[in-house]
PDB file of C-alpha atoms in Angstrom:
ATOM      1  CA  MET A1430     136.474  15.834  61.475  1.00 96.00           C
ATOM      2  CA  ILE A1431     133.513  16.081  63.859  1.00 98.00           C
ATOM      3  CA  ARG A1432     133.007  13.484  66.563  1.00 97.00           C
ATOM      4  CA  LYS A1433     131.070  12.925  69.751  1.00 98.00           C
ATOM      5  CA  LEU A1434     133.134  13.479  72.894  1.00 98.00           C
ATOM      6  CA  THR A1435     133.688  11.197  75.878  1.00 98.00           C
ATOM      7  CA  ILE A1436     135.195  11.570  79.318  1.00 98.00           C
ATOM      8  CA  ASN A1437     138.615  11.079  77.718  1.00 98.00           C
ATOM      9  CA  ASP A1438     138.162  14.424  75.927  1.00 98.00           C
ATOM     10  CA  GLN A1439     137.114  16.441  78.969  1.00 98.00           C
ATOM     11  CA  GLU A1440     140.460  18.024  79.804  1.00 97.00           C
ATOM     12  CA  GLN A1441     141.105  19.209  76.244  1.00 98.00           C
ATOM     13  CA  VAL A1442     137.617  20.535  75.571  1.00 98.00           C
ATOM     14  CA  LEU A1443     137.426  22.400  78.895  1.00 98.00           C
ATOM     15  CA  LYS A1444     140.844  23.956  78.255  1.00 97.00           C
ATOM     16  CA  TYR A1445     139.488  25.196  74.909  1.00 98.00           C
ATOM     17  CA  LEU A1446     136.241  26.510  76.422  1.00 98.00           C
ATOM     18  CA  TYR A1447     137.914  28.177  79.399  1.00 96.00           C
ATOM     19  CA  LYS A1448     139.676  30.605  77.062  1.00 95.00           C
ATOM     20  CA  GLU A1449     136.323  32.444  77.183  1.00 95.00           C
ATOM     21  CA  PRO A1450     134.911  31.191  80.488  1.00 94.00           C
ATOM     22  CA  SER A1451     131.987  33.603  80.724  1.00 93.00           C
ATOM     23  CA  ILE A1452     130.767  33.177  77.149  1.00 95.00           C
ATOM     24  CA  ASN A1453     131.004  29.400  77.573  1.00 96.00           C
ATOM     25  CA  ILE A1454     129.501  29.258  81.039  1.00 96.00           C
ATOM     26  CA  PHE A1455     126.577  27.050  80.014  1.00 95.00           C
ATOM     27  CA  ILE A1456     128.671  24.539  78.057  1.00 97.00           C
ATOM     28  CA  ILE A1457     131.310  24.404  80.790  1.00 97.00           C
ATOM     29  CA  GLY A1458     128.724  24.096  83.545  1.00 94.00           C
ATOM     30  CA  ASP A1459     126.858  21.288  81.798  1.00 95.00           C
ATOM     31  CA  ILE A1460     130.046  19.343  81.092  1.00 97.00           C
ATOM     32  CA  GLU A1461     131.370  19.773  84.633  1.00 94.00           C
ATOM     33  CA  GLN A1462     128.050  18.830  86.218  1.00 91.00           C
ATOM     34  CA  PHE A1463     126.674  16.127  83.906  1.00 93.00           C
ATOM     35  CA  GLY A1464     129.626  14.826  81.895  1.00 95.00           C
ATOM     36  CA  PHE A1465     129.279  12.761  78.728  1.00 97.00           C
ATOM     37  CA  ASP A1466     127.232   9.695  79.697  1.00 96.00           C
ATOM     38  CA  VAL A1467     123.715  11.035  80.366  1.00 97.00           C
ATOM     39  CA  ASP A1468     120.827  10.643  77.952  1.00 96.00           C
ATOM     40  CA  PHE A1469     119.802  14.313  78.020  1.00 96.00           C
ATOM     41  CA  GLN A1470     123.177  15.722  76.943  1.00 98.00           C
ATOM     42  CA  ASP A1471     125.584  15.306  74.023  1.00 98.00           C
ATOM     43  CA  VAL A1472     128.854  17.083  73.280  1.00 98.00           C
ATOM     44  CA  TYR A1473     130.509  17.192  69.842  1.00 98.00           C
ATOM     45  CA  ALA A1474     133.671  18.892  68.616  1.00 98.00           C
ATOM     46  CA  GLU A1475     135.298  19.561  65.267  1.00 98.00           C
ATOM     47  CA  TYR A1476     139.003  18.780  65.021  1.00 98.00           C
ATOM     48  CA  ALA A1477     141.838  19.620  62.656  1.00 96.00           C
ATOM     49  CA  ASP A1478     145.359  18.358  63.435  1.00 95.00           C
ATOM     50  CA  ASN A1479     144.081  17.372  66.897  1.00 93.00           C
ATOM     51  CA  LYS A1480     143.064  20.979  67.609  1.00 97.00           C
ATOM     52  CA  ILE A1481     139.462  21.906  68.390  1.00 98.00           C
ATOM     53  CA  LEU A1482     137.776  24.270  65.942  1.00 98.00           C
ATOM     54  CA  GLY A1483     134.259  24.309  67.379  1.00 98.00           C
ATOM     55  CA  VAL A1484     132.084  22.745  70.076  1.00 98.00           C
ATOM     56  CA  LEU A1485     128.396  21.813  69.974  1.00 98.00           C
ATOM     57  CA  LEU A1486     126.406  20.919  73.086  1.00 98.00           C
ATOM     58  CA  ARG A1487     122.869  19.570  73.299  1.00 98.00           C
ATOM     59  CA  TYR A1488     121.262  19.834  76.735  1.00 96.00           C
ATOM     60  CA  LYS A1489     117.688  18.510  76.609  1.00 94.00           C
ATOM     61  CA  GLU A1490     115.951  20.803  74.065  1.00 95.00           C
ATOM     62  CA  ASN A1491     118.732  23.404  74.008  1.00 97.00           C
ATOM     63  CA  VAL A1492     121.613  23.519  71.510  1.00 98.00           C
ATOM     64  CA  ILE A1493     124.664  25.767  71.979  1.00 98.00           C
ATOM     65  CA  TYR A1494     127.489  26.223  69.499  1.00 98.00           C
ATOM     66  CA  TYR A1495     130.847  27.891  70.126  1.00 98.00           C
ATOM     67  CA  SER A1496     134.032  28.565  68.191  1.00 98.00           C
ATOM     68  CA  GLN A1497     136.939  30.831  69.082  1.00 96.00           C
ATOM     69  CA  GLU A1498     137.171  31.789  65.430  1.00 95.00           C
ATOM     70  CA  GLN A1499     134.483  33.099  63.097  1.00 95.00           C
ATOM     71  CA  HIS A1500     133.792  29.535  62.036  1.00 97.00           C
ATOM     72  CA  PHE A1501     130.880  27.122  61.602  1.00 98.00           C
ATOM     73  CA  ASN A1502     131.182  23.811  59.787  1.00 98.00           C
ATOM     74  CA  THR A1503     127.835  23.043  58.123  1.00 97.00           C
ATOM     75  CA  ASP A1504     128.434  19.365  58.810  1.00 98.00           C
ATOM     76  CA  PHE A1505     127.142  20.183  62.296  1.00 98.00           C
ATOM     77  CA  LEU A1506     123.695  20.718  60.751  1.00 98.00           C
ATOM     78  CA  GLU A1507     123.246  16.996  60.176  1.00 97.00           C
ATOM     79  CA  ILE A1508     123.927  16.396  63.889  1.00 98.00           C
ATOM     80  CA  ILE A1509     121.629  19.217  65.038  1.00 98.00           C
ATOM     81  CA  ASN A1510     118.796  17.844  62.928  1.00 96.00           C
ATOM     82  CA  THR A1511     118.928  14.557  64.843  1.00 96.00           C
ATOM     83  CA  PHE A1512     117.945  16.449  68.030  1.00 97.00           C
ATOM     84  CA  LYS A1513     114.491  17.468  69.215  1.00 95.00           C
ATOM     85  CA  TYR A1514     115.471  21.057  69.898  1.00 96.00           C
ATOM     86  CA  GLU A1515     113.507  24.203  70.713  1.00 95.00           C
ATOM     87  CA  PHE A1516     116.385  26.653  71.186  1.00 96.00           C
ATOM     88  CA  ILE A1517     119.737  27.300  69.509  1.00 98.00           C
ATOM     89  CA  SER A1518     122.156  29.752  71.140  1.00 97.00           C
ATOM     90  CA  ALA A1519     125.526  31.324  70.374  1.00 98.00           C
ATOM     91  CA  LYS A1520     127.379  34.579  70.841  1.00 96.00           C
ATOM     92  CA  GLY A1521     126.307  37.220  68.354  1.00 96.00           C
ATOM     93  CA  SER A1522     129.134  37.000  65.834  1.00 95.00           C
ATOM     94  CA  ILE A1523     128.896  33.212  65.589  1.00 97.00           C
ATOM     95  CA  MET A1524     125.107  33.270  65.339  1.00 98.00           C
ATOM     96  CA  GLU A1525     125.436  35.242  62.096  1.00 97.00           C
ATOM     97  CA  LEU A1526     126.859  32.049  60.588  1.00 98.00           C
ATOM     98  CA  LEU A1527     124.061  29.838  61.940  1.00 98.00           C
ATOM     99  CA  LYS A1528     120.990  31.992  61.246  1.00 97.00           C
ATOM    100  CA  PRO A1529     120.760  31.359  57.479  1.00 97.00           C
ATOM    101  CA  HIS A1530     120.249  27.650  58.202  1.00 97.00           C
ATOM    102  CA  PHE A1531     117.346  28.172  60.641  1.00 97.00           C
ATOM    103  CA  LYS A1532     115.139  30.745  58.928  1.00 95.00           C
ATOM    104  CA  GLU A1533     111.978  29.254  60.412  1.00 95.00           C
ATOM    105  CA  MET A1534     113.100  30.181  63.953  1.00 97.00           C
ATOM    106  CA  LYS A1535     112.585  33.499  65.737  1.00 96.00           C
ATOM    107  CA  GLU A1536     115.671  35.484  66.705  1.00 96.00           C
ATOM    108  CA  LYS A1537     115.984  36.788  70.275  1.00 95.00           C
ATOM    109  CA  PRO A1538     119.082  38.984  70.763  1.00 96.00           C
ATOM    110  CA  MET A1539     120.328  39.899  74.235  1.00 95.00           C
ATOM    111  CA  TYR A1540     123.237  41.675  75.849  1.00 95.00           C
ATOM    112  CA  PHE A1541     125.725  39.479  77.711  1.00 95.00           C
ATOM    113  CA  CYS A1542     127.382  41.162  80.670  1.00 96.00           C
ATOM    114  CA  GLU A1543     129.818  40.247  83.428  1.00 97.00           C
ATOM    115  CA  ALA A1544     130.886  41.476  86.851  1.00 97.00           C
ATOM    116  CA  ASN A1545     134.234  40.384  88.286  1.00 95.00           C
ATOM    117  CA  THR A1546     134.926  43.202  90.745  1.00 96.00           C
ATOM    118  CA  PHE A1547     132.887  44.400  93.732  1.00 96.00           C
ATOM    119  CA  ASP A1548     132.319  48.123  94.234  1.00 93.00           C
ATOM    120  CA  PRO A1549     133.267  48.811  97.884  1.00 92.00           C
ATOM    121  CA  ASN A1550     130.699  51.613  97.938  1.00 92.00           C
ATOM    122  CA  LEU A1551     127.893  49.054  97.653  1.00 94.00           C
ATOM    123  CA  GLU A1552     126.323  48.292 101.019  1.00 93.00           C
ATOM    124  CA  VAL A1553     125.487  44.656 101.734  1.00 94.00           C
ATOM    125  CA  ILE A1554     122.235  44.535 103.737  1.00 91.00           C
ATOM    126  CA  GLU A1555     121.145  41.034 104.732  1.00 87.00           C
ATOM    127  CA  ASP A1556     118.505  41.631 107.412  1.00 88.00           C
ATOM    128  CA  ASP A1557     115.446  40.411 105.454  1.00 92.00           C
ATOM    129  CA  ILE A1558     117.104  38.249 102.785  1.00 97.00           C
ATOM    130  CA  ILE A1559     116.269  34.536 102.736  1.00 97.00           C
ATOM    131  CA  ASP A1560     118.759  31.987 101.427  1.00 97.00           C
ATOM    132  CA  VAL A1561     116.242  29.583  99.891  1.00 97.00           C
ATOM    133  CA  LYS A1562     116.718  26.047 101.232  1.00 96.00           C
ATOM    134  CA  THR A1563     113.332  24.574 102.215  1.00 97.00           C
ATOM    135  CA  PRO A1564     110.359  23.187 100.234  1.00 97.00           C
ATOM    136  CA  ASP A1565     108.082  25.946 101.608  1.00 97.00           C
ATOM    137  CA  GLN A1566     110.501  28.668 100.479  1.00 97.00           C
ATOM    138  CA  ALA A1567     110.749  27.041  97.043  1.00 97.00           C
ATOM    139  CA  ARG A1568     106.949  26.821  96.829  1.00 96.00           C
ATOM    140  CA  LYS A1569     106.570  30.536  97.494  1.00 96.00           C
ATOM    141  CA  LEU A1570     109.230  31.234  94.864  1.00 96.00           C
ATOM    142  CA  TYR A1571     107.248  29.199  92.321  1.00 95.00           C
ATOM    143  CA  TYR A1572     104.123  31.300  92.852  1.00 94.00           C
ATOM    144  CA  LEU A1573     106.118  34.524  92.459  1.00 95.00           C
ATOM    145  CA  LEU A1574     107.594  33.407  89.122  1.00 93.00           C
ATOM    146  CA  ALA A1575     104.297  31.969  87.856  1.00 90.00           C
ATOM    147  CA  ASP A1576     102.605  35.350  88.443  1.00 88.00           C
ATOM    148  CA  ILE A1577     105.114  37.360  86.386  1.00 88.00           C
ATOM    149  CA  GLU A1578     104.642  37.635  82.616  1.00 82.00           C
ATOM    150  CA  GLU A1579     108.337  37.223  81.765  1.00 80.00           C
ATOM    151  CA  PHE A1580     108.383  33.855  83.551  1.00 78.00           C
ATOM    152  CA  GLU A1581     104.999  32.578  82.428  1.00 67.00           C
ATOM    153  CA  SER A1582     106.595  29.314  81.266  1.00 67.00           C
ATOM    154  CA  PHE A1583     106.631  28.299  84.939  1.00 69.00           C
ATOM    155  CA  LYS A1584     102.837  28.054  84.832  1.00 66.00           C
ATOM    156  CA  SER A1585     103.122  24.907  82.739  1.00 71.00           C
ATOM    157  CA  GLU A1586     105.347  23.221  85.347  1.00 80.00           C
ATOM    158  CA  LYS A1587     103.700  21.510  88.289  1.00 88.00           C
ATOM    159  CA  VAL A1588     104.621  23.095  91.587  1.00 92.00           C
ATOM    160  CA  GLU A1589     105.874  19.859  93.187  1.00 94.00           C
ATOM    161  CA  LYS A1590     108.164  19.177  90.229  1.00 93.00           C
ATOM    162  CA  PHE A1591     109.501  22.743  90.462  1.00 93.00           C
ATOM    163  CA  ILE A1592     110.213  22.325  94.175  1.00 94.00           C
ATOM    164  CA  THR A1593     112.081  19.057  93.620  1.00 94.00           C
ATOM    165  CA  SER A1594     114.209  20.426  90.779  1.00 92.00           C
ATOM    166  CA  LYS A1595     114.887  23.697  92.621  1.00 93.00           C
ATOM    167  CA  LEU A1596     116.088  21.967  95.788  1.00 94.00           C
ATOM    168  CA  GLN A1597     118.307  19.728  93.661  1.00 91.00           C
ATOM    169  CA  ALA A1598     119.745  22.737  91.811  1.00 89.00           C
ATOM    170  CA  LEU A1599     120.473  24.512  95.088  1.00 91.00           C
ATOM    171  CA  LYS A1600     123.153  21.927  95.848  1.00 89.00           C
ATOM    172  CA  GLU A1601     125.246  23.704  93.190  1.00 86.00           C
ATOM    173  CA  SER A1602     123.695  27.178  92.988  1.00 93.00           C
ATOM    174  CA  VAL A1603     122.089  29.958  95.046  1.00 96.00           C
ATOM    175  CA  THR A1604     118.645  31.534  95.306  1.00 98.00           C
ATOM    176  CA  TYR A1605     117.969  34.581  97.477  1.00 98.00           C
ATOM    177  CA  SER A1606     114.511  35.964  98.131  1.00 98.00           C
ATOM    178  CA  ILE A1607     112.622  38.590 100.116  1.00 98.00           C
ATOM    179  CA  HIS A1608     109.263  37.844 101.732  1.00 97.00           C
ATOM    180  CA  GLN A1609     106.549  40.322 102.621  1.00 95.00           C
ATOM    181  CA  ASP A1610     103.012  39.577 103.814  1.00 91.00           C
ATOM    182  CA  ASP A1611     103.882  35.844 103.821  1.00 93.00           C
ATOM    183  CA  LEU A1612     104.646  36.024 100.088  1.00 95.00           C
ATOM    184  CA  CYS A1613     107.876  35.763  98.128  1.00 97.00           C
ATOM    185  CA  VAL A1614     107.978  39.200  96.492  1.00 97.00           C
ATOM    186  CA  CYS A1615     111.504  39.287  95.008  1.00 97.00           C
ATOM    187  CA  SER A1616     114.122  36.718  94.049  1.00 97.00           C
ATOM    188  CA  VAL A1617     117.377  36.149  92.212  1.00 97.00           C
ATOM    189  CA  SER A1618     119.083  32.850  91.369  1.00 97.00           C
ATOM    190  CA  THR A1619     122.258  31.454  89.860  1.00 97.00           C
ATOM    191  CA  VAL A1620     122.754  28.514  87.507  1.00 93.00           C
ATOM    192  CA  ALA A1621     125.710  27.035  85.620  1.00 91.00           C
ATOM    193  CA  ASP A1622     127.994  27.440  88.616  1.00 93.00           C
ATOM    194  CA  THR A1623     131.452  26.639  87.229  1.00 94.00           C
ATOM    195  CA  THR A1624     134.895  26.884  88.813  1.00 92.00           C
ATOM    196  CA  LYS A1625     135.275  30.477  87.573  1.00 93.00           C
ATOM    197  CA  ALA A1626     131.785  31.966  87.153  1.00 95.00           C
ATOM    198  CA  ALA A1627     128.043  31.588  87.583  1.00 96.00           C
ATOM    199  CA  MET A1628     125.044  32.826  85.595  1.00 96.00           C
ATOM    200  CA  VAL A1629     122.425  35.087  87.198  1.00 97.00           C
ATOM    201  CA  VAL A1630     118.850  34.175  86.238  1.00 95.00           C
ATOM    202  CA  ALA A1631     115.240  34.792  87.260  1.00 92.00           C
ATOM    203  CA  VAL A1632     115.670  38.297  88.664  1.00 94.00           C
ATOM    204  CA  ALA A1633     112.024  38.830  89.567  1.00 94.00           C
ATOM    205  CA  THR A1634     109.956  41.269  91.621  1.00 95.00           C
ATOM    206  CA  HIS A1635     106.202  41.078  92.174  1.00 94.00           C
ATOM    207  CA  PRO A1636     104.543  44.083  90.430  1.00 93.00           C
ATOM    208  CA  ALA A1637     102.974  45.303  93.683  1.00 94.00           C
ATOM    209  CA  TYR A1638     106.382  45.461  95.394  1.00 95.00           C
ATOM    210  CA  ARG A1639     108.534  47.122  92.740  1.00 93.00           C
ATOM    211  CA  LYS A1640     110.575  50.330  93.095  1.00 92.00           C
ATOM    212  CA  ARG A1641     111.515  49.480  96.674  1.00 94.00           C
ATOM    213  CA  GLY A1642     115.117  48.489  95.938  1.00 93.00           C
ATOM    214  CA  TYR A1643     114.547  44.799  96.639  1.00 95.00           C
ATOM    215  CA  ALA A1644     116.159  43.487  93.452  1.00 94.00           C
ATOM    216  CA  SER A1645     119.238  45.684  93.916  1.00 95.00           C
ATOM    217  CA  LYS A1646     119.562  44.476  97.523  1.00 96.00           C
ATOM    218  CA  LEU A1647     119.514  40.833  96.400  1.00 97.00           C
ATOM    219  CA  MET A1648     121.951  41.494  93.555  1.00 97.00           C
ATOM    220  CA  ILE A1649     124.424  43.219  95.899  1.00 97.00           C
ATOM    221  CA  LYS A1650     124.329  40.238  98.274  1.00 97.00           C
ATOM    222  CA  LEU A1651     124.852  37.914  95.314  1.00 97.00           C
ATOM    223  CA  LEU A1652     127.807  39.957  94.058  1.00 98.00           C
ATOM    224  CA  ASN A1653     129.353  39.900  97.517  1.00 97.00           C
ATOM    225  CA  GLU A1654     128.852  36.146  97.831  1.00 97.00           C
ATOM    226  CA  TYR A1655     130.404  35.263  94.477  1.00 97.00           C
ATOM    227  CA  ILE A1656     133.064  37.910  93.902  1.00 97.00           C
ATOM    228  CA  ASN A1657     134.309  38.475  97.459  1.00 97.00           C
ATOM    229  CA  LYS A1658     133.712  35.055  99.021  1.00 96.00           C
ATOM    230  CA  ARG A1659     133.773  32.500  96.197  1.00 96.00           C
ATOM    231  CA  LYS A1660     136.210  34.460  93.985  1.00 96.00           C
ATOM    232  CA  LYS A1661     134.051  33.923  90.903  1.00 96.00           C
ATOM    233  CA  ALA A1662     132.587  36.234  88.262  1.00 96.00           C
ATOM    234  CA  LEU A1663     128.860  36.676  87.722  1.00 97.00           C
ATOM    235  CA  CYS A1664     127.297  36.801  84.257  1.00 97.00           C
ATOM    236  CA  LEU A1665     123.813  37.621  83.030  1.00 96.00           C
ATOM    237  CA  PHE A1666     121.723  38.376  79.958  1.00 93.00           C
ATOM    238  CA  TYR A1667     119.384  41.321  79.546  1.00 93.00           C
ATOM    239  CA  ASP A1668     117.311  42.798  76.748  1.00 90.00           C
ATOM    240  CA  ASN A1669     115.597  45.586  78.702  1.00 87.00           C
ATOM    241  CA  PRO A1670     117.603  48.872  78.640  1.00 86.00           C
ATOM    242  CA  ALA A1671     116.147  49.920  82.016  1.00 84.00           C
ATOM    243  CA  ALA A1672     117.373  46.689  83.583  1.00 86.00           C
ATOM    244  CA  GLY A1673     120.723  47.193  81.868  1.00 91.00           C
ATOM    245  CA  LYS A1674     121.192  50.533  83.631  1.00 91.00           C
ATOM    246  CA  ILE A1675     120.639  48.887  87.004  1.00 91.00           C
ATOM    247  CA  TYR A1676     123.130  46.110  86.256  1.00 95.00           C
ATOM    248  CA  HIS A1677     125.716  48.591  85.000  1.00 96.00           C
ATOM    249  CA  ARG A1678     125.296  50.649  88.170  1.00 95.00           C
ATOM    250  CA  LEU A1679     126.088  47.528  90.209  1.00 96.00           C
ATOM    251  CA  GLY A1680     129.298  46.884  88.275  1.00 96.00           C
ATOM    252  CA  PHE A1681     128.292  44.668  85.353  1.00 97.00           C
ATOM    253  CA  LYS A1682     129.864  45.433  81.986  1.00 96.00           C
ATOM    254  CA  ASP A1683     128.669  44.374  78.538  1.00 95.00           C
ATOM    255  CA  ILE A1684     131.136  41.922  77.001  1.00 93.00           C
ATOM    256  CA  ASP A1685     129.252  40.544  73.987  1.00 93.00           C
ATOM    257  CA  LYS A1686     125.907  39.958  72.350  1.00 95.00           C
ATOM    258  CA  TRP A1687     124.116  36.656  72.896  1.00 96.00           C
ATOM    259  CA  VAL A1688     121.522  35.428  70.420  1.00 97.00           C
ATOM    260  CA  MET A1689     118.951  32.712  70.861  1.00 96.00           C
ATOM    261  CA  LEU A1690     116.886  31.186  68.073  1.00 97.00           C
ATOM    262  CA  VAL A1691     113.480  30.024  69.256  1.00 96.00           C
ATOM    263  CA  ARG A1692     110.932  27.871  67.470  1.00 92.00           C
ATOM    264  CA  LYS A1693     107.968  30.072  66.492  1.00 81.00           C
TER     265      LYS A1693
END
């Protein structure tokens, strides 16, 4: 049986998802932050003998599916097709079960890695790092991201809307940046900040300021903040082997593959 979940199901579904807290960081984070009664999010679960077999979350135009077993009930397809979705995500082994039903979408595989220990040999240098808090700092961050090819989607978002949403997100998450020549030249952010982990996103350096160690400096501060101070793990995706080497050097370890299906 598949049914839509309510606040009465929160304890059970989070207990199920927290068996793999890093893999489920987005589903957990969205449930903990937004719950079950907002118009931009839906949560469904499949049950057998009152035990959960799989969980489906729709957050705006994103769909995520998870099961502890190698399992996907095709009855979920009828629910998915009621959504206006652009992305479908799952860990690699589960995505193999979903892909045949979405042949019109483009596959984007990534590595999923995690850091839950801090290398004491890493030096935390904070002298020129900005903890983004103000509208002006958020504005400069917008122009950095909009100028980098990997984040070109930001160009379609109006700067004032970005500033508003960023300052709202910073109530739950963190963004660090480095400024040079009155510009934001490097940044790193977290999202999906749950009770046990957070996701690292938007690791960005302006092309003219690369190979100066800025990104590593920000990542080390972030690792120190979350692992040593907040006692949480950090997770991230990467698909660039060069970036992977940097993350591994800082203590991240690959734990799974993550696959996203994107509308062509």
